[in-house]
Coordinates of C-alpha atoms and ligand atoms in Angstrom, one line a residue:
M1 CA -38.2 -32.2 -22.8
H2 CA -36.6 -28.9 -24.1
A3 CA -35.8 -25.8 -22.0
R4 CA -38.6 -22.9 -22.2
L5 CA -36.2 -20.0 -21.8
N6 CA -37.0 -16.6 -22.9
L7 CA -33.7 -14.9 -23.4
S8 CA -30.8 -16.0 -25.0
T9 CA -27.6 -17.3 -22.7
A10 CA -25.4 -14.2 -23.7
E11 CA -28.5 -12.1 -22.4
L12 CA -29.3 -14.2 -19.5
Q13 CA -25.5 -14.0 -18.3
A14 CA -25.4 -10.2 -18.7
L15 CA -28.3 -9.3 -16.4
D16 CA -26.9 -12.1 -14.1
A17 CA -24.0 -10.2 -13.6
A18 CA -25.8 -6.9 -13.2
H19 CA -28.4 -7.9 -10.8
Y20 CA -27.5 -11.5 -9.0
L21 CA -25.4 -11.9 -6.2
H22 CA -24.9 -15.8 -6.0
P23 CA -24.0 -17.6 -2.9
F24 CA -20.6 -18.4 -2.0
T25 CA -19.1 -16.5 -5.1
D26 CA -16.5 -14.0 -6.3
Y27 CA -18.8 -11.7 -7.9
K28 CA -16.2 -10.1 -9.6
Q29 CA -14.7 -13.2 -10.9
L30 CA -18.1 -15.1 -12.5
S31 CA -19.0 -11.8 -14.0
N32 CA -15.8 -12.0 -16.1
K33 CA -16.6 -15.6 -17.1
G34 CA -20.2 -15.2 -17.1
A35 CA -22.6 -18.1 -15.0
R36 CA -23.7 -21.1 -16.9
I37 CA -27.1 -21.1 -17.4
I38 CA -29.0 -24.2 -16.4
S39 CA -32.4 -24.7 -18.4
H40 CA -33.8 -28.0 -17.3
A41 CA -33.3 -31.6 -16.1
D42 CA -34.5 -34.8 -15.9
G43 CA -33.5 -37.5 -14.2
I44 CA -29.6 -37.3 -12.7
Y45 CA -29.2 -35.4 -16.0
L46 CA -28.8 -31.4 -16.4
W47 CA -29.1 -29.3 -19.4
D48 CA -27.3 -26.1 -20.0
S49 CA -28.8 -23.5 -22.3
D50 CA -26.2 -24.2 -25.1
G51 CA -27.8 -27.6 -25.2
N52 CA -25.0 -29.4 -23.1
R53 CA -26.1 -32.5 -21.2
I54 CA -24.5 -32.7 -17.7
L55 CA -24.5 -35.6 -15.5
D56 CA -25.5 -34.2 -12.1
A57 CA -23.3 -36.2 -10.0
M58 CA -24.0 -33.9 -6.6
A59 CA -27.8 -34.2 -7.3
G60 CA -28.0 -30.0 -6.9
L61 CA -26.6 -29.1 -3.7
W62 CA -26.7 -33.1 -2.2
C63 CA -30.5 -32.9 -2.3
V64 CA -32.2 -34.1 -5.3
N65 CA -32.5 -37.8 -4.1
I66 CA -35.5 -38.7 -6.2
G67 CA -34.1 -37.4 -9.2
Y68 CA -35.5 -34.6 -11.4
G69 CA -38.5 -34.5 -13.7
R70 CA -41.1 -36.4 -11.3
E71 CA -44.5 -35.2 -12.1
E72 CA -46.1 -36.2 -8.9
L73 CA -44.1 -33.6 -7.3
A74 CA -45.6 -30.8 -9.7
R75 CA -49.0 -32.4 -9.2
A76 CA -49.0 -32.4 -5.5
A77 CA -47.8 -29.0 -5.0
A78 CA -50.2 -27.1 -7.7
E79 CA -52.8 -29.4 -6.1
Q80 CA -51.9 -28.0 -2.3
M81 CA -51.8 -24.6 -3.7
R82 CA -55.7 -24.4 -4.8
D83 CA -56.5 -26.0 -1.6
L84 CA -54.3 -24.1 0.7
P85 CA -51.2 -22.8 -0.7
Y86 CA -50.1 -20.9 2.8
Y87 CA -51.0 -20.8 6.5
N88 CA -49.4 -20.4 9.3
S89 CA -49.5 -23.0 12.8
F90 CA -48.3 -20.0 15.4
F91 CA -51.8 -19.4 16.9
Q92 CA -53.5 -22.7 17.7
T93 CA -54.3 -23.7 13.9
S94 CA -53.0 -27.0 12.1
H95 CA -53.3 -28.2 9.2
E96 CA -53.5 -31.9 7.0
P97 CA -49.8 -31.8 5.1
G98 CA -48.2 -30.4 8.1
I99 CA -49.9 -33.3 10.5
R100 CA -49.7 -36.2 8.0
L101 CA -45.4 -35.2 7.4
A102 CA -44.7 -35.2 10.9
E103 CA -46.5 -38.9 11.3
M104 CA -44.8 -39.9 8.5
L105 CA -41.1 -38.3 9.8
S106 CA -42.0 -39.9 13.1
E107 CA -42.1 -43.3 11.2
V108 CA -39.3 -43.3 9.2
T109 CA -36.7 -41.4 11.7
P110 CA -34.8 -43.6 14.1
E111 CA -37.1 -45.0 17.1
G112 CA -37.6 -42.5 20.1
L113 CA -38.2 -39.1 17.7
D114 CA -41.6 -38.7 17.4
H115 CA -41.8 -34.9 17.2
V116 CA -40.6 -32.4 14.4
F117 CA -40.3 -28.7 14.8
Y118 CA -40.7 -27.5 11.1
S119 CA -37.9 -24.5 9.2
G120 CA -37.6 -23.7 5.9
S121 CA -34.0 -24.9 5.8
G122 CA -31.2 -26.8 7.2
S123 CA -29.5 -23.1 8.2
E124 CA -33.0 -22.6 10.3
A125 CA -33.2 -26.2 11.8
N126 CA -29.6 -25.3 13.2
D127 CA -30.7 -22.4 14.5
T128 CA -33.7 -24.1 15.9
V129 CA -31.4 -26.5 17.5
V130 CA -29.4 -23.9 19.3
R131 CA -32.5 -22.1 20.8
M132 CA -34.0 -25.5 21.7
V133 CA -31.1 -27.1 23.2
R134 CA -30.6 -23.9 25.3
H135 CA -34.4 -23.5 26.4
Y136 CA -34.1 -27.3 27.5
W137 CA -31.6 -26.7 29.6
G138 CA -33.1 -23.7 31.0
C139 CA -36.4 -25.6 31.7
K140 CA -34.0 -28.6 33.5
G141 CA -33.3 -25.6 36.0
K142 CA -29.4 -25.8 34.5
P143 CA -29.2 -22.7 32.2
E144 CA -25.4 -22.6 33.0
K145 CA -25.5 -25.5 30.4
T146 CA -25.2 -23.3 27.2
V147 CA -21.9 -24.5 25.4
I148 CA -22.4 -26.2 22.2
I149 CA -19.3 -28.6 21.1
S150 CA -18.8 -28.9 17.2
R151 CA -16.0 -30.3 15.1
E152 CA -13.3 -28.2 12.7
N153 CA -14.5 -27.8 9.4
A154 CA -18.2 -29.3 9.9
Y155 CA -20.8 -27.3 7.8
H156 CA -24.2 -27.0 9.4
G157 CA -25.4 -23.7 7.4
S158 CA -24.8 -20.2 6.8
T159 CA -27.0 -18.1 9.3
M160 CA -25.2 -16.8 12.1
A161 CA -25.8 -19.8 14.5
G162 CA -25.5 -22.4 11.2
A163 CA -22.1 -20.8 10.3
S164 CA -20.8 -20.4 13.8
L165 CA -21.7 -24.3 14.7
G166 CA -20.2 -24.9 11.4
G167 CA -15.9 -25.2 11.6
M168 CA -15.2 -23.3 8.5
K169 CA -12.5 -20.7 9.6
P170 CA -13.2 -18.8 6.3
M171 CA -16.8 -18.5 7.1
H172 CA -15.8 -17.2 11.0
A173 CA -13.8 -14.5 9.5
Q174 CA -16.4 -13.0 7.7
G175 CA -18.6 -11.3 10.5
G176 CA -16.9 -12.1 13.4
L177 CA -17.8 -15.8 14.5
P178 CA -18.5 -18.0 16.1
I179 CA -21.3 -16.4 18.3
P180 CA -20.3 -17.2 22.2
G181 CA -20.8 -20.7 23.5
I182 CA -19.6 -22.6 20.5
V183 CA -16.6 -24.5 20.7
H184 CA -14.7 -27.0 18.0
I185 CA -13.2 -30.1 18.5
E186 CA -10.9 -32.3 15.9
Q187 CA -12.8 -33.7 12.9
P188 CA -12.4 -37.6 12.2
Y189 CA -10.2 -37.0 9.2
W190 CA -8.1 -40.1 8.6
F191 CA -6.1 -39.4 5.5
E192 CA -5.3 -35.9 6.7
N193 CA -4.5 -36.4 10.6
S194 CA -4.1 -39.9 11.2
A195 CA -0.2 -39.4 11.3
G196 CA 0.8 -43.1 11.2
L197 CA -2.2 -44.2 13.0
S198 CA -4.5 -47.2 12.2
R199 CA -8.0 -46.3 11.0
R200 CA -9.2 -48.0 14.3
E201 CA -6.6 -46.3 16.4
Y202 CA -7.2 -42.6 14.9
G203 CA -10.8 -43.0 15.2
V204 CA -10.9 -43.6 19.2
K205 CA -8.3 -40.9 19.5
A206 CA -10.6 -38.5 17.2
A207 CA -13.6 -39.5 19.6
R208 CA -11.4 -39.0 22.6
A209 CA -11.0 -35.4 21.6
L210 CA -14.8 -34.7 22.9
E211 CA -13.8 -36.3 26.1
H212 CA -10.7 -33.9 26.7
K213 CA -13.2 -30.9 25.8
L214 CA -15.4 -32.1 28.3
D215 CA -13.3 -32.5 30.7
Q216 CA -11.6 -28.8 29.8
L217 CA -15.3 -27.2 30.3
G218 CA -17.1 -29.1 32.7
D219 CA -20.2 -31.1 31.7
D220 CA -22.3 -28.8 33.7
K221 CA -21.2 -26.3 31.1
V222 CA -22.1 -28.0 28.3
A223 CA -25.7 -28.4 26.5
A224 CA -24.8 -30.6 23.4
F225 CA -22.6 -32.0 21.0
I226 CA -23.6 -31.7 17.4
A227 CA -22.0 -33.6 14.2
E228 CA -23.0 -35.2 10.8
P229 CA -22.9 -38.6 11.0
I230 CA -20.2 -38.4 7.7
Q231 CA -19.5 -34.6 6.9
G232 CA -20.5 -33.8 3.6
A233 CA -19.3 -30.4 2.6
G234 CA -16.5 -30.6 4.8
G235 CA -14.9 -32.8 1.8
V236 CA -16.9 -36.3 2.6
I237 CA -15.2 -37.4 5.7
I238 CA -16.6 -40.9 6.0
P239 CA -15.4 -41.7 10.5
P240 CA -13.6 -44.7 11.0
D241 CA -15.6 -47.4 12.3
S242 CA -14.1 -46.9 15.6
Y243 CA -15.2 -43.6 15.9
W244 CA -19.3 -43.2 16.4
P245 CA -19.0 -45.8 19.3
E246 CA -16.5 -44.2 21.1
I247 CA -18.7 -41.0 20.9
K248 CA -21.5 -43.1 22.1
R249 CA -19.8 -44.5 25.1
I250 CA -18.0 -40.7 26.0
L251 CA -21.6 -39.4 25.8
D252 CA -23.6 -42.4 27.7
E253 CA -21.5 -41.2 30.9
R254 CA -22.5 -37.5 30.7
D255 CA -25.6 -35.8 30.6
I256 CA -25.1 -34.3 27.1
L257 CA -27.4 -33.8 24.1
L258 CA -26.4 -35.5 21.0
V259 CA -27.8 -33.4 17.8
M260 CA -26.9 -35.2 14.9
D261 CA -27.5 -33.4 11.6
E262 CA -28.8 -34.9 8.6
V263 CA -29.2 -32.8 6.3
I264 CA -27.0 -34.6 4.1
C265 CA -26.9 -37.9 4.9
G266 CA -30.8 -38.1 5.8
F267 CA -33.7 -39.6 3.1
G268 CA -31.3 -42.4 1.8
R269 CA -27.8 -41.0 1.3
T270 CA -25.9 -43.4 3.1
G271 CA -28.4 -46.2 2.1
E272 CA -30.4 -46.3 5.1
W273 CA -33.0 -43.9 6.0
F274 CA -30.4 -41.6 7.9
G275 CA -27.1 -41.7 9.3
S276 CA -28.0 -42.2 12.4
D277 CA -29.2 -45.9 11.4
L278 CA -26.1 -46.4 9.9
Y279 CA -24.3 -46.0 12.8
D280 CA -26.9 -47.1 15.3
I281 CA -27.2 -44.1 17.0
R282 CA -30.3 -42.7 19.1
P283 CA -29.8 -38.8 18.8
D284 CA -31.8 -36.0 21.3
L285 CA -32.5 -33.8 18.3
M286 CA -31.7 -34.5 14.5
P287 CA -32.0 -31.5 12.2
M288 CA -32.7 -32.2 8.1
A289 CA -33.4 -30.9 4.9
K290 CA -32.4 -31.1 1.2
G291 CA -34.0 -34.6 0.9
M292 CA -36.7 -33.9 2.8
S293 CA -38.2 -32.7 -0.2
S294 CA -35.7 -33.9 -3.1
G295 CA -35.0 -30.2 -2.9
Y296 CA -38.4 -29.6 -5.2
L297 CA -39.4 -26.9 -2.5
P298 CA -37.5 -25.7 0.3
I299 CA -38.4 -27.3 4.1
G300 CA -36.4 -28.7 6.8
G301 CA -36.6 -29.2 10.2
V302 CA -35.8 -31.0 13.8
M303 CA -36.8 -34.0 14.8
V304 CA -37.0 -33.6 18.5
S305 CA -36.4 -37.0 20.9
D306 CA -39.5 -38.1 23.5
R307 CA -37.3 -36.9 26.4
V308 CA -36.5 -33.8 25.2
V309 CA -40.5 -33.1 24.3
E310 CA -41.4 -34.1 27.8
T311 CA -39.1 -31.4 29.3
L312 CA -40.4 -29.2 26.7
W313 CA -43.6 -30.0 27.3
E314 CA -43.3 -28.3 31.1
G315 CA -41.5 -25.3 29.7
G316 CA -44.3 -23.2 28.6
E317 CA -43.9 -21.0 25.5
F318 CA -41.0 -22.1 23.1
F319 CA -40.4 -18.4 21.6
H320 CA -39.3 -19.1 18.4
G321 CA -40.7 -20.3 15.0
Y322 CA -40.5 -18.9 11.3
T323 CA -43.2 -17.8 9.1
Y324 CA -42.7 -20.8 6.9
S325 CA -42.8 -23.3 9.6
G326 CA -44.3 -26.5 8.2
H327 CA -45.4 -24.4 5.0
P328 CA -48.4 -26.5 3.9
T329 CA -47.1 -26.5 -0.1
C330 CA -43.7 -27.9 1.0
C331 CA -45.1 -30.1 3.4
A332 CA -47.3 -31.5 0.2
V333 CA -44.3 -32.0 -1.6
A334 CA -42.0 -33.7 1.2
I335 CA -45.1 -36.0 1.5
K336 CA -45.1 -37.1 -1.9
N337 CA -41.2 -37.1 -1.8
I338 CA -41.4 -39.5 1.3
E339 CA -43.9 -41.9 -0.5
I340 CA -41.7 -42.3 -3.5
L341 CA -38.5 -43.3 -1.7
Q342 CA -40.8 -46.2 0.1
D343 CA -43.0 -47.0 -2.6
E344 CA -40.1 -47.4 -5.0
N345 CA -37.6 -48.9 -2.5
I346 CA -35.2 -46.2 -3.4
V347 CA -33.4 -46.5 -0.2
E348 CA -33.0 -50.1 -0.5
H349 CA -32.0 -49.8 -4.0
V350 CA -28.9 -47.6 -2.8
R351 CA -27.9 -50.0 0.0
D352 CA -28.3 -53.2 -1.9
V353 CA -27.5 -51.9 -5.5
A354 CA -25.9 -48.3 -6.3
A355 CA -23.6 -48.2 -3.4
P356 CA -21.9 -51.3 -3.5
H357 CA -21.5 -50.7 -7.2
L358 CA -20.1 -47.2 -6.5
A359 CA -17.8 -48.6 -4.0
E360 CA -16.3 -51.2 -6.1
R361 CA -16.0 -48.7 -9.2
W362 CA -14.9 -45.9 -7.0
E363 CA -12.5 -47.9 -5.1
A364 CA -10.6 -48.3 -8.7
L365 CA -9.9 -44.5 -8.9
A366 CA -7.4 -45.3 -6.3
D367 CA -5.3 -46.7 -9.1
H368 CA -5.0 -43.2 -10.8
P369 CA -1.7 -41.3 -10.3
L370 CA -3.5 -38.5 -9.0
V371 CA -5.6 -40.2 -6.5
G372 CA -4.3 -40.6 -2.6
E373 CA -7.4 -42.0 -1.6
A374 CA -10.9 -43.2 -2.7
R375 CA -13.5 -43.5 0.0
S376 CA -16.9 -43.9 -0.4
A377 CA -20.1 -44.5 2.2
G378 CA -24.0 -45.3 0.5
L379 CA -24.2 -42.6 -2.1
V380 CA -21.2 -40.3 -1.2
A381 CA -17.5 -40.7 -2.4
A382 CA -14.3 -38.8 -2.2
L383 CA -10.6 -38.9 -4.2
E384 CA -7.9 -37.2 -2.4
L385 CA -5.9 -35.6 -5.2
V386 CA -2.2 -35.6 -4.5
K387 CA 1.0 -34.7 -5.8
D388 CA 3.0 -37.7 -4.9
K389 CA 0.9 -41.3 -4.4
A390 CA 3.5 -42.8 -2.4
T391 CA 3.6 -40.2 0.4
G392 CA 0.2 -38.5 0.2
E393 CA 2.3 -35.2 -0.3
R394 CA -0.3 -32.6 -1.0
F395 CA -0.1 -29.7 -4.3
P396 CA 1.7 -26.7 -2.8
E397 CA -1.4 -24.3 -3.6
V398 CA -4.2 -25.9 -1.9
G399 CA -7.3 -26.2 -3.8
T400 CA -6.1 -25.1 -7.5
T401 CA -5.6 -28.3 -8.6
G402 CA -9.4 -29.3 -7.4
S403 CA -10.8 -26.4 -9.0
L404 CA -8.8 -27.1 -12.5
C405 CA -10.5 -31.0 -12.0
R406 CA -13.9 -29.3 -11.3
D407 CA -13.5 -26.9 -14.3
I408 CA -12.4 -30.1 -16.3
C409 CA -15.5 -32.1 -15.1
I410 CA -18.1 -29.8 -16.3
D411 CA -16.4 -29.3 -19.8
N412 CA -16.6 -33.1 -20.0
G413 CA -20.1 -33.3 -19.2
I414 CA -20.1 -33.8 -15.4
I415 CA -20.7 -32.2 -12.1
M416 CA -18.2 -33.2 -9.2
R417 CA -17.5 -30.5 -6.6
A418 CA -13.8 -29.4 -5.2
V419 CA -13.4 -29.4 -1.6
R420 CA -9.8 -27.8 -1.5
D421 CA -7.9 -30.7 -3.3
S422 CA -10.8 -33.5 -3.0
M423 CA -13.1 -34.4 -5.5
I424 CA -16.3 -35.2 -4.4
I425 CA -19.9 -36.4 -5.3
S426 CA -23.4 -37.4 -3.6
P427 CA -25.4 -38.6 -7.1
P428 CA -29.3 -38.8 -7.1
L429 CA -30.1 -42.1 -4.9
I430 CA -32.1 -43.2 -8.2
I431 CA -28.9 -43.8 -10.3
S432 CA -28.6 -46.9 -12.0
A433 CA -25.7 -49.1 -12.1
S434 CA -24.8 -48.4 -15.7
Q435 CA -25.3 -44.5 -15.1
I436 CA -22.7 -45.2 -12.2
D437 CA -20.4 -46.7 -15.0
E438 CA -20.7 -43.9 -16.9
L439 CA -20.3 -41.6 -13.8
V440 CA -16.7 -43.2 -12.8
D441 CA -15.9 -43.7 -16.7
L442 CA -16.1 -39.8 -17.0
A443 CA -14.1 -39.1 -14.0
W444 CA -11.6 -40.9 -14.7
R445 CA -11.4 -39.1 -18.1
C446 CA -11.2 -35.9 -15.9
L447 CA -8.4 -37.1 -13.9
D448 CA -6.5 -38.2 -16.8
Q449 CA -7.1 -34.5 -18.2
T450 CA -6.1 -33.1 -14.9
A451 CA -2.7 -35.1 -14.9
S452 CA -1.9 -34.2 -18.1
E453 CA -2.8 -30.2 -17.7
L454 CA -0.6 -30.6 -14.5
G455 CA 2.1 -32.4 -16.5
V456 CA 1.9 -35.4 -14.4
S457 CA 1.8 -38.7 -16.4
A458 CA -1.5 -41.0 -16.4
Ligands
PXG1 N1 -26.1 -29.1 7.7 C1 -25.7 -29.7 7.3 C2 -25.0 -30.9 6.9 C3 -25.3 -29.0 5.8 O1 -24.9 -29.7 4.8 C4 -26.9 -27.5 6.3 C5 -26.9 -27.8 7.1 C6 -27.2 -26.2 6.1 O2 -28.6 -25.9 4.8 P1 -29.5 -25.0 4.1 O3 -31.0 -25.4 3.7 O4 -29.3 -23.7 5.1 O5 -28.4 -24.8 3.0 C7 -26.1 -27.8 5.1 C8 -26.1 -27.6 3.8 C9 -21.2 -27.0 -0.2 C10 -22.8 -26.7 -0.1 O6 -20.7 -26.5 -0.9 C11 -23.3 -27.2 1.0 C12 -24.6 -27.3 1.7 C13 -24.9 -25.8 1.6 C14 -24.4 -25.1 0.7 C15 -22.9 -25.7 -0.2 O7 -21.3 -28.7 -0.2 N2 -25.0 -27.8 2.9

């Protein structure tokens, strides 16, 4: 396979700087440097316009679960575009791809989630969550239950509601967020916050932050608790095993909806179909996106529990929807994507082959002088870069070392993402054991180079 580019790298970079406002980007800084132009991709690898091959250890943006270059998805899109590229489902019409995908989703998602509300992305799915949980409590005759409890450093999207649900302070600072009625509690980040507690003790303590917040606000004011099973963009924060059982205990005693944001964890990422399966949780609402189509086309949605649907059923019209809710072409691609996950036993491959192999190889990176902790779950993993391995002391200017290591990574042919001073990965689920070896060997080499640039002896 080769790139079919019409312009040179320099021409593309100049036009990019002249006209393209990238997401989450310092525009001046990027235009000085010039964007790397990605030209094509296959399997777990990307190529740039200068012909460099790069191992994509982030699966795009946590989404290309089945890997790049699957002809079947291109064919599914082309066939659907010929038959019916677009039609809406607002005014008492429907279409086969939307219906078939809804049925498939009710099969692969946890028990009790049998209906889907489609969106175009994860952010939109979480906007739907906010509208739907408040509408639900309105239907139940409890319109004062409006508050949604989320967690610090959570990521739930970049729209007004998504960024408000998220717990990213720099995002809140731009635009006067969060919107009213959203509060945040501690995240279960053992490496950062445990203050000497064991993982088990700390997991229970972090979960009880929810109980304290509920006591403070009053259950009669709270609509829902939203959380990612494993926090992704916040830095692959894997909760201690004691966390989710304690959250379940708390929620079982209270009349609060549980929203599990599966935008990253869904569709096999953790070695189960959903993070909720991994932690044995039955959410009331479950936003999802990314791996739903392996990122080949934009689609998301919210799975809605039978309990919530029964109430919505009695509530008259729900005044909510997107032009592209249930977009037929995106649905056709999502169907083919899920068929591939099923037919090729990709979730089982993650659970039985890839995740155990990654865990073993990744753990060994903890021996590196820069690494304070190496953790993984399924096919997400993180390294905490520290100044002092013995004490866990961080580098003084948070984020500088992470960015340095990230740049070294891409120069060495691997994409890892830096979150503050942690390096994180989320590779395509089809990664083989020998490709995991290649990934970890590259990571080790990049850590060595980072250490040597920092003057730390490796
Ligand atoms: N929920 C979660 C858990 C996510 O990770 C969204 C919602 C929003 O999805 P959309 O499709 O609207 O982007 C996400 C998205 C990063 C990064 O830097 C992560 C995401 C998006 C952009 C960047 O790690 N996750």
